[in-house]
Coordinates of C-alpha atoms in Angstrom, one line a residue:
X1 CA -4.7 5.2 -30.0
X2 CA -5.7 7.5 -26.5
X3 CA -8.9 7.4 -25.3
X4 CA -10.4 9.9 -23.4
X5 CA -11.5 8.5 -20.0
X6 CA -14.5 9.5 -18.2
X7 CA -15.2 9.9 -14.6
X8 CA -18.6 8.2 -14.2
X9 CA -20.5 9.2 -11.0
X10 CA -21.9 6.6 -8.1
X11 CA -25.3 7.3 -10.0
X12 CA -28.0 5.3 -11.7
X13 CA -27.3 7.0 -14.6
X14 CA -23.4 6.2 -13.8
X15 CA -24.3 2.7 -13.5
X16 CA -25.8 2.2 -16.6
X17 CA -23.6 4.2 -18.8
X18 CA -20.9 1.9 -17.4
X19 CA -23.2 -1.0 -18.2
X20 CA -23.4 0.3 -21.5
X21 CA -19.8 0.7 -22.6
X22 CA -19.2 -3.3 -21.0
X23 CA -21.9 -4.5 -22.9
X24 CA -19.6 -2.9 -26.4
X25 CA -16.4 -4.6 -25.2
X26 CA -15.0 -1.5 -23.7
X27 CA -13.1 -1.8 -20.5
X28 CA -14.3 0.1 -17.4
X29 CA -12.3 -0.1 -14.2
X30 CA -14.8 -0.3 -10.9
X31 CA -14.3 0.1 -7.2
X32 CA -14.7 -3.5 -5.1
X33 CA -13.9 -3.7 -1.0
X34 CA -10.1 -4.4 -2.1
X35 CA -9.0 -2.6 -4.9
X36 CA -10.5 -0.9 -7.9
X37 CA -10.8 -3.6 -10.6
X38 CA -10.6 -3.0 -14.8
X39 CA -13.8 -4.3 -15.7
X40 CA -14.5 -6.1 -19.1
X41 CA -16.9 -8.8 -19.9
X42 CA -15.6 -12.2 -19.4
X43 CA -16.9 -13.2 -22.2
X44 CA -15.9 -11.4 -24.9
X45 CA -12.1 -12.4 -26.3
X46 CA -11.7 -8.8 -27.7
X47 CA -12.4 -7.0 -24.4
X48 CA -10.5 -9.4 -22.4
X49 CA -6.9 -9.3 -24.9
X50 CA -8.0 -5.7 -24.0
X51 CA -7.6 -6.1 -20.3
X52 CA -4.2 -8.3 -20.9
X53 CA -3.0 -5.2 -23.4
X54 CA -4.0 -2.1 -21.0
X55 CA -2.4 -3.2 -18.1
X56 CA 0.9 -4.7 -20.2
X57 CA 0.0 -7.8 -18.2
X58 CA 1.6 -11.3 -19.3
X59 CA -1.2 -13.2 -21.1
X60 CA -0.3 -16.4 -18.9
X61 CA -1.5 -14.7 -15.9
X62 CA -5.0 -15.6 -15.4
X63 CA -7.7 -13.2 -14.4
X64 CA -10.6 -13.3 -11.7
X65 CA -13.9 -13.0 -12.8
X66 CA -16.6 -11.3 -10.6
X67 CA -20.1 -12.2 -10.6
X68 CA -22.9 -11.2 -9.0
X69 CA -23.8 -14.2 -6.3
X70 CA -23.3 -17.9 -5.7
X71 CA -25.7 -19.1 -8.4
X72 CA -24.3 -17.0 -10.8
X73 CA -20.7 -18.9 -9.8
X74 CA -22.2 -22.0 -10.0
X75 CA -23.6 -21.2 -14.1
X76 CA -19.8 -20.4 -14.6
X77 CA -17.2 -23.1 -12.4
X78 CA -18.0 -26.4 -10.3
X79 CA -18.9 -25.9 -7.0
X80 CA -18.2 -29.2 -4.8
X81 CA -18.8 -28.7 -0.7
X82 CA -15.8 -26.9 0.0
X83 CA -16.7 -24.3 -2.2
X84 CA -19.9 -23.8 -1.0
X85 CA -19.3 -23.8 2.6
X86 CA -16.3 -20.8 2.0
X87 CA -19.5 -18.9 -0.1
X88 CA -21.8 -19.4 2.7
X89 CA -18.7 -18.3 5.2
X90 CA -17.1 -15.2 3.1
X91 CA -19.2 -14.4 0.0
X92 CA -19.9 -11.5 -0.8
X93 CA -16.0 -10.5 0.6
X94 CA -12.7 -10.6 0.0
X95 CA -12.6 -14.4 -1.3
X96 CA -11.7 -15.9 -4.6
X97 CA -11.6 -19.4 -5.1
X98 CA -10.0 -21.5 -8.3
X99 CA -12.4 -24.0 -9.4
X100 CA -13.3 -26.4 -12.5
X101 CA -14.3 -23.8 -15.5
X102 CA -17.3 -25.3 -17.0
X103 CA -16.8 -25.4 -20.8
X104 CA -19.8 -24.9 -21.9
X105 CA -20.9 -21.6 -19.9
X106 CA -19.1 -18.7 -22.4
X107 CA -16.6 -17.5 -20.7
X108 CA -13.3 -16.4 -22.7
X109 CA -10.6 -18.7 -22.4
X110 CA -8.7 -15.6 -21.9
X111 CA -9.6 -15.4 -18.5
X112 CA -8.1 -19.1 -17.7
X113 CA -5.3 -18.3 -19.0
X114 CA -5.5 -21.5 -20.8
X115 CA -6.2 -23.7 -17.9
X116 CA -9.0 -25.9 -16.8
X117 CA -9.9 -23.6 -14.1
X118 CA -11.1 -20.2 -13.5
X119 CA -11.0 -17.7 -10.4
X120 CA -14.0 -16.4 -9.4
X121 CA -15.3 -14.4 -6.3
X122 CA -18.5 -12.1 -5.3
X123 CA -17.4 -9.2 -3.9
X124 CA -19.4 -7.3 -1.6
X125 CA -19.0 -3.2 -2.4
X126 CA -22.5 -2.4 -2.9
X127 CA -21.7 -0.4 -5.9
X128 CA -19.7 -3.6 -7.6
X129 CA -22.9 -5.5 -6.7
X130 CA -25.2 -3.1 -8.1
X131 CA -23.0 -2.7 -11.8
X132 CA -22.8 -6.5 -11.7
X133 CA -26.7 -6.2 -11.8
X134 CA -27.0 -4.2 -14.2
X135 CA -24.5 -5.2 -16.5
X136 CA -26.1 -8.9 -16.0
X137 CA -22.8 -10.8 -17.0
X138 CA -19.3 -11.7 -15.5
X139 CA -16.8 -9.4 -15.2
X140 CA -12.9 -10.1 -15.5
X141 CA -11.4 -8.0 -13.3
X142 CA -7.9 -7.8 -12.3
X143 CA -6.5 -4.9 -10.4
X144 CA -6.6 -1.6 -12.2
X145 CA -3.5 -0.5 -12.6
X146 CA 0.0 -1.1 -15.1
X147 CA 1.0 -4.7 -14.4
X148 CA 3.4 -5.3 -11.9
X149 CA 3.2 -2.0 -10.3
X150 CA 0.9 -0.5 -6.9
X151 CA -2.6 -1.7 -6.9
X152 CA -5.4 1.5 -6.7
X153 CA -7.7 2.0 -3.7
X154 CA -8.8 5.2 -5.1
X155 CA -10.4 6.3 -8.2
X156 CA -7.7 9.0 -8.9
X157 CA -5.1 5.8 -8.6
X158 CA -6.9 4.5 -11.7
X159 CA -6.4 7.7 -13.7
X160 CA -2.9 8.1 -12.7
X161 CA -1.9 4.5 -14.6
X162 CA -4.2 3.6 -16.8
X163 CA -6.0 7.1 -18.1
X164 CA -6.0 7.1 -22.1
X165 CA -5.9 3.0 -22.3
X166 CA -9.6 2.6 -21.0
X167 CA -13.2 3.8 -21.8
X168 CA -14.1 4.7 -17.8
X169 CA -13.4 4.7 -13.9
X170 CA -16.8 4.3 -11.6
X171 CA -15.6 6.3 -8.8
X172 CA -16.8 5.0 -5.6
X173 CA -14.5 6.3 -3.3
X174 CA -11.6 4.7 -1.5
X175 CA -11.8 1.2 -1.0
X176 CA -11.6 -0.4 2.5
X177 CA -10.4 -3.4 2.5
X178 CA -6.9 -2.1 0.6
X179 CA -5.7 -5.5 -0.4
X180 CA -6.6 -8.0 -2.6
X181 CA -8.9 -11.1 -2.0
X182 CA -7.3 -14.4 -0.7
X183 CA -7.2 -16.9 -3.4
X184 CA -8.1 -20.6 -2.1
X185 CA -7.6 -23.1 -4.7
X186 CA -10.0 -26.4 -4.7
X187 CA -9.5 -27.5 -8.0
X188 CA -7.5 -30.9 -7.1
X189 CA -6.6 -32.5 -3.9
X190 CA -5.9 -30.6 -0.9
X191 CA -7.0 -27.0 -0.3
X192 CA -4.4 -24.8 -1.6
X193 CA -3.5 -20.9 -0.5
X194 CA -2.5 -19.2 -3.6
X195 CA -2.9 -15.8 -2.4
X196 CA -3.1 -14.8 0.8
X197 CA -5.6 -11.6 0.9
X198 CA -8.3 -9.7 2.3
X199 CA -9.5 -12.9 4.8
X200 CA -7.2 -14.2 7.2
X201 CA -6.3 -17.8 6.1
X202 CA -7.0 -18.8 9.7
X203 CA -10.7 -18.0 9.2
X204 CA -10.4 -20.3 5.8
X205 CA -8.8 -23.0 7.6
X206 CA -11.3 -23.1 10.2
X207 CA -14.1 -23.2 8.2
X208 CA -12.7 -26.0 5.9
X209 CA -11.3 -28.0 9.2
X210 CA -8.0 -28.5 7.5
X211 CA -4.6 -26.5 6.4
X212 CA -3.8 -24.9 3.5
X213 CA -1.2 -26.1 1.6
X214 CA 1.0 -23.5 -0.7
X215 CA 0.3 -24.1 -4.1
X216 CA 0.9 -21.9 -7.4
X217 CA 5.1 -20.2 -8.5
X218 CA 6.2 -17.6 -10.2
X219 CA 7.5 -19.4 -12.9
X220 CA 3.5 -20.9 -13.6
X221 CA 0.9 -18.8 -11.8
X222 CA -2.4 -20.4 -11.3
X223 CA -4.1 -17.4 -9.8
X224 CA -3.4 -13.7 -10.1
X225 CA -1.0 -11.9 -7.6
X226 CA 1.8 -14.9 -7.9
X227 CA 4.7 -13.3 -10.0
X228 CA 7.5 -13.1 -7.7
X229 CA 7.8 -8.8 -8.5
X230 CA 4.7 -7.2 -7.9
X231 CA 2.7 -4.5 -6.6
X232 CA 6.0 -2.4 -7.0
X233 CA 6.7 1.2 -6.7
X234 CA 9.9 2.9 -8.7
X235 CA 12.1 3.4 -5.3
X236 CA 13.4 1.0 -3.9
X237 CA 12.3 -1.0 -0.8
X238 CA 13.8 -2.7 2.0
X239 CA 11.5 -4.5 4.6
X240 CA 11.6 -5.3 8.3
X241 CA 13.7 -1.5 9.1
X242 CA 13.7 -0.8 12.9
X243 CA 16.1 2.0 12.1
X244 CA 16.2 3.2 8.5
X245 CA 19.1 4.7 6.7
X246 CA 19.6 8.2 5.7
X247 CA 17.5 9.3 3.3
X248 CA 15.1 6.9 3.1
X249 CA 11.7 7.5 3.8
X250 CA 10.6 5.3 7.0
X251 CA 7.1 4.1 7.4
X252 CA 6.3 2.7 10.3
X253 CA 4.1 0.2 12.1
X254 CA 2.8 0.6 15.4
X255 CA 3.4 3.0 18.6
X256 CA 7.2 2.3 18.3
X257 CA 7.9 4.1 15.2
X258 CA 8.6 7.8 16.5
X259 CA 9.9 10.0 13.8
X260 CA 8.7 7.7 10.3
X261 CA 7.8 9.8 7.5
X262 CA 4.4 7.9 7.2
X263 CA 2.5 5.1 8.8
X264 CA 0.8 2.1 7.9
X265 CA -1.1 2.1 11.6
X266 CA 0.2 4.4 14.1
X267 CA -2.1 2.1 16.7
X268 CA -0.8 -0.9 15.0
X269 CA -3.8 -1.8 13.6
X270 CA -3.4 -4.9 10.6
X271 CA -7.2 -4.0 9.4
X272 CA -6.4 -0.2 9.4
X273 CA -2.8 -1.2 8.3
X274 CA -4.4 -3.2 5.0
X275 CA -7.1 -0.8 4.0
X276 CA -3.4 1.8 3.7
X277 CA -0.7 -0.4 2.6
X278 CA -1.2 1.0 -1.1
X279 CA -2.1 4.4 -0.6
X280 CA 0.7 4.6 1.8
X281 CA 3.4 2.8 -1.0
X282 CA 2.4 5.6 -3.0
X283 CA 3.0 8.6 -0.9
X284 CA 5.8 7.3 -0.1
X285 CA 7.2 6.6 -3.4
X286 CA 6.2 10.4 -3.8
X287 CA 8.8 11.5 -1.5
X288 CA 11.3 9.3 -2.1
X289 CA 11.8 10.7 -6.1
X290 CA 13.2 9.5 -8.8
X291 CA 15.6 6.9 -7.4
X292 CA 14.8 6.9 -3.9
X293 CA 14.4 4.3 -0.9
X294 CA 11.4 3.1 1.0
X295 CA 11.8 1.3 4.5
X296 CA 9.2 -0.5 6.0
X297 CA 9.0 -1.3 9.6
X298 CA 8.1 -5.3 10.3
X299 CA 4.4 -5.9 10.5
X300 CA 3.6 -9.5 12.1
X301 CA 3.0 -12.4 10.1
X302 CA -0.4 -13.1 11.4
X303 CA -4.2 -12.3 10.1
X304 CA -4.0 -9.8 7.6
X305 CA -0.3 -9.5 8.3
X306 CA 0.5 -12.1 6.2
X307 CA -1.6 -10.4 3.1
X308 CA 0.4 -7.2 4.1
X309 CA 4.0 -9.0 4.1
X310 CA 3.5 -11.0 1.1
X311 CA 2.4 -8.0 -1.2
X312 CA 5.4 -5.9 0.4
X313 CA 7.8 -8.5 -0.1
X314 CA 6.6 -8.4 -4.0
X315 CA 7.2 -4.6 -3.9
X316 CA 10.6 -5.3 -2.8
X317 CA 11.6 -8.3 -5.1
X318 CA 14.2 -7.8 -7.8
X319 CA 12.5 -5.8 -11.1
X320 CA 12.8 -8.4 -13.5

């Protein structure tokens, strides 16, 4: 069955009729600082099979839950001194961490995936902060869009995947950030990076005074973001082009692109780079057509770089 979904305004009265249709297990998808999330309350099994069933996303991916501060996480997963040290250094931001779900707080063991653990993260858009308020629950939130394919930074990105499947969109403009939050892992042993994101894993690793370690597959994701093809547009894409093809639409990185079709940072700028990467896999998915092929010009491995590379080397992974 379609629904009809609304546009609700960046407005008190906004806010709380999006509080509203959470609190009835409908889903509502909401802007953050990395992408728009699809909102439903963590709690409920109905509205979180909804999530999984909206987006066509495999029920053994798990979801991240967003809640309103650290005390909140704390009600919710166990927090040991790593954790709290990356909440005092990054939250509210671009941060998720997978840690021991408590079993006795509520939460749907939908969002788990049926693990021991849960993802959770505070994020720091004022207007996430404020429905967070004022829906006064967690919110499972994966990206808003089909599963597998470009994550939204816009309201209209919402609309244009998943309009008809949900109740709502908050619009609250584009989202500046652009990719999603890192994903740290502290359930057992050693740190783990299991998605590397919105803050640069050197900024982790200093504040921890230790490495990361790679942790989580394709095969068995722990967190969101792992499966090996993801964040895909329908043309193809080919990475690390100095000198595309014919016919391919070029976007380029940096000063030393003359001539691409688009840009991610015509300064080569990784901040400015990030907050484009999906608006820019869009457009250019636009003009390639039906059939068509991207090229991307290399953008270093380092800071956000490495968030940027690993979600375009999903793009360009084999369609399962």
């Amino acid at each position: 069955m379609s629904l009809e979904t609304r546009s609700l305004a960046p407005t008190t009265e906004g806010l709380d009729e999006a509080a509203r249709l959470l609190a009835a297990g409908a889903l509502v998808a909401f802007p953050s600082e990395t992408v728009y999330g699809l909102g439903g309350d963590a709690r409920q099994d109905a509205a979180c099979a909804a999530i999984y069933a909206a987006k066509g996303r495999p029920q053994f991916n798990p979801l991240i839950v967003h809640l309103a501060d650290v005390a909140a996480v704390a009600r919710y997963a166990v927090m040991d001194d790593r954790a709290r040290a990356l909440a005092a250094a990054f939250w509210p931001g671009p941060l998720t961490l997978v840690l021991p779900r408590r079993e006795e707080a509520g939460l749907s063991p939908l969002v788990s995936a049926g693990m021991a653990t849960v993802a959770v993260r505070v994020p720091a858009h004022p207007l996430t902060r404020r429905l967070l308020q004022t829906f006064g629950g967690p919110l499972a939130g994966p990206s808003a869009n089909p599963s597998g394919r470009v994550s939204p930074t816009r309201a209209e990105h919402v609309l244009e995947g998943l309009a008809g499947r949900i109740a709502a969109v908050l619009d609250g403009g584009p989202c500046a950030v652009g990719v999603e939050s890192t994903i740290v892992g502290l359930a057992e042993g050693a740190p783990q990076l299991l998605r590397p994101g919105g803050v640069p894993v050197e900024a982790i690793e200093a504040v921890l005074g230790q490495p990361l370690v790679a942790g989580g597959s394709a095969e068995a994701p722990t967190a969101p973001g792992q499966l090996s093809s993801h964040y895909a547009p329908g043309a193809a894409v080919r990475l690390g082009v100095t000198r595309p093809d014919a016919g391919e639409i070029w976007v380029g990185f940096g000063p030393d692109c003359a001539g691409a079709d688009l840009s991610l940072s015509e300064t080569g700028d990784l901040t400015e780079a990030a907050a484009r990467l999906f608006h820019m896999l869009r457009e250019a998915d636009r003009l390639a057509g039906q059939g068509g092929r991207i090229a991307f010009a290399p953008v270093p491995d380092t800071g956000l770089g490495r968030a940027i590379n690993d979600r375009l080397g999903r793009a360009a992974a084999p369609r399962p």
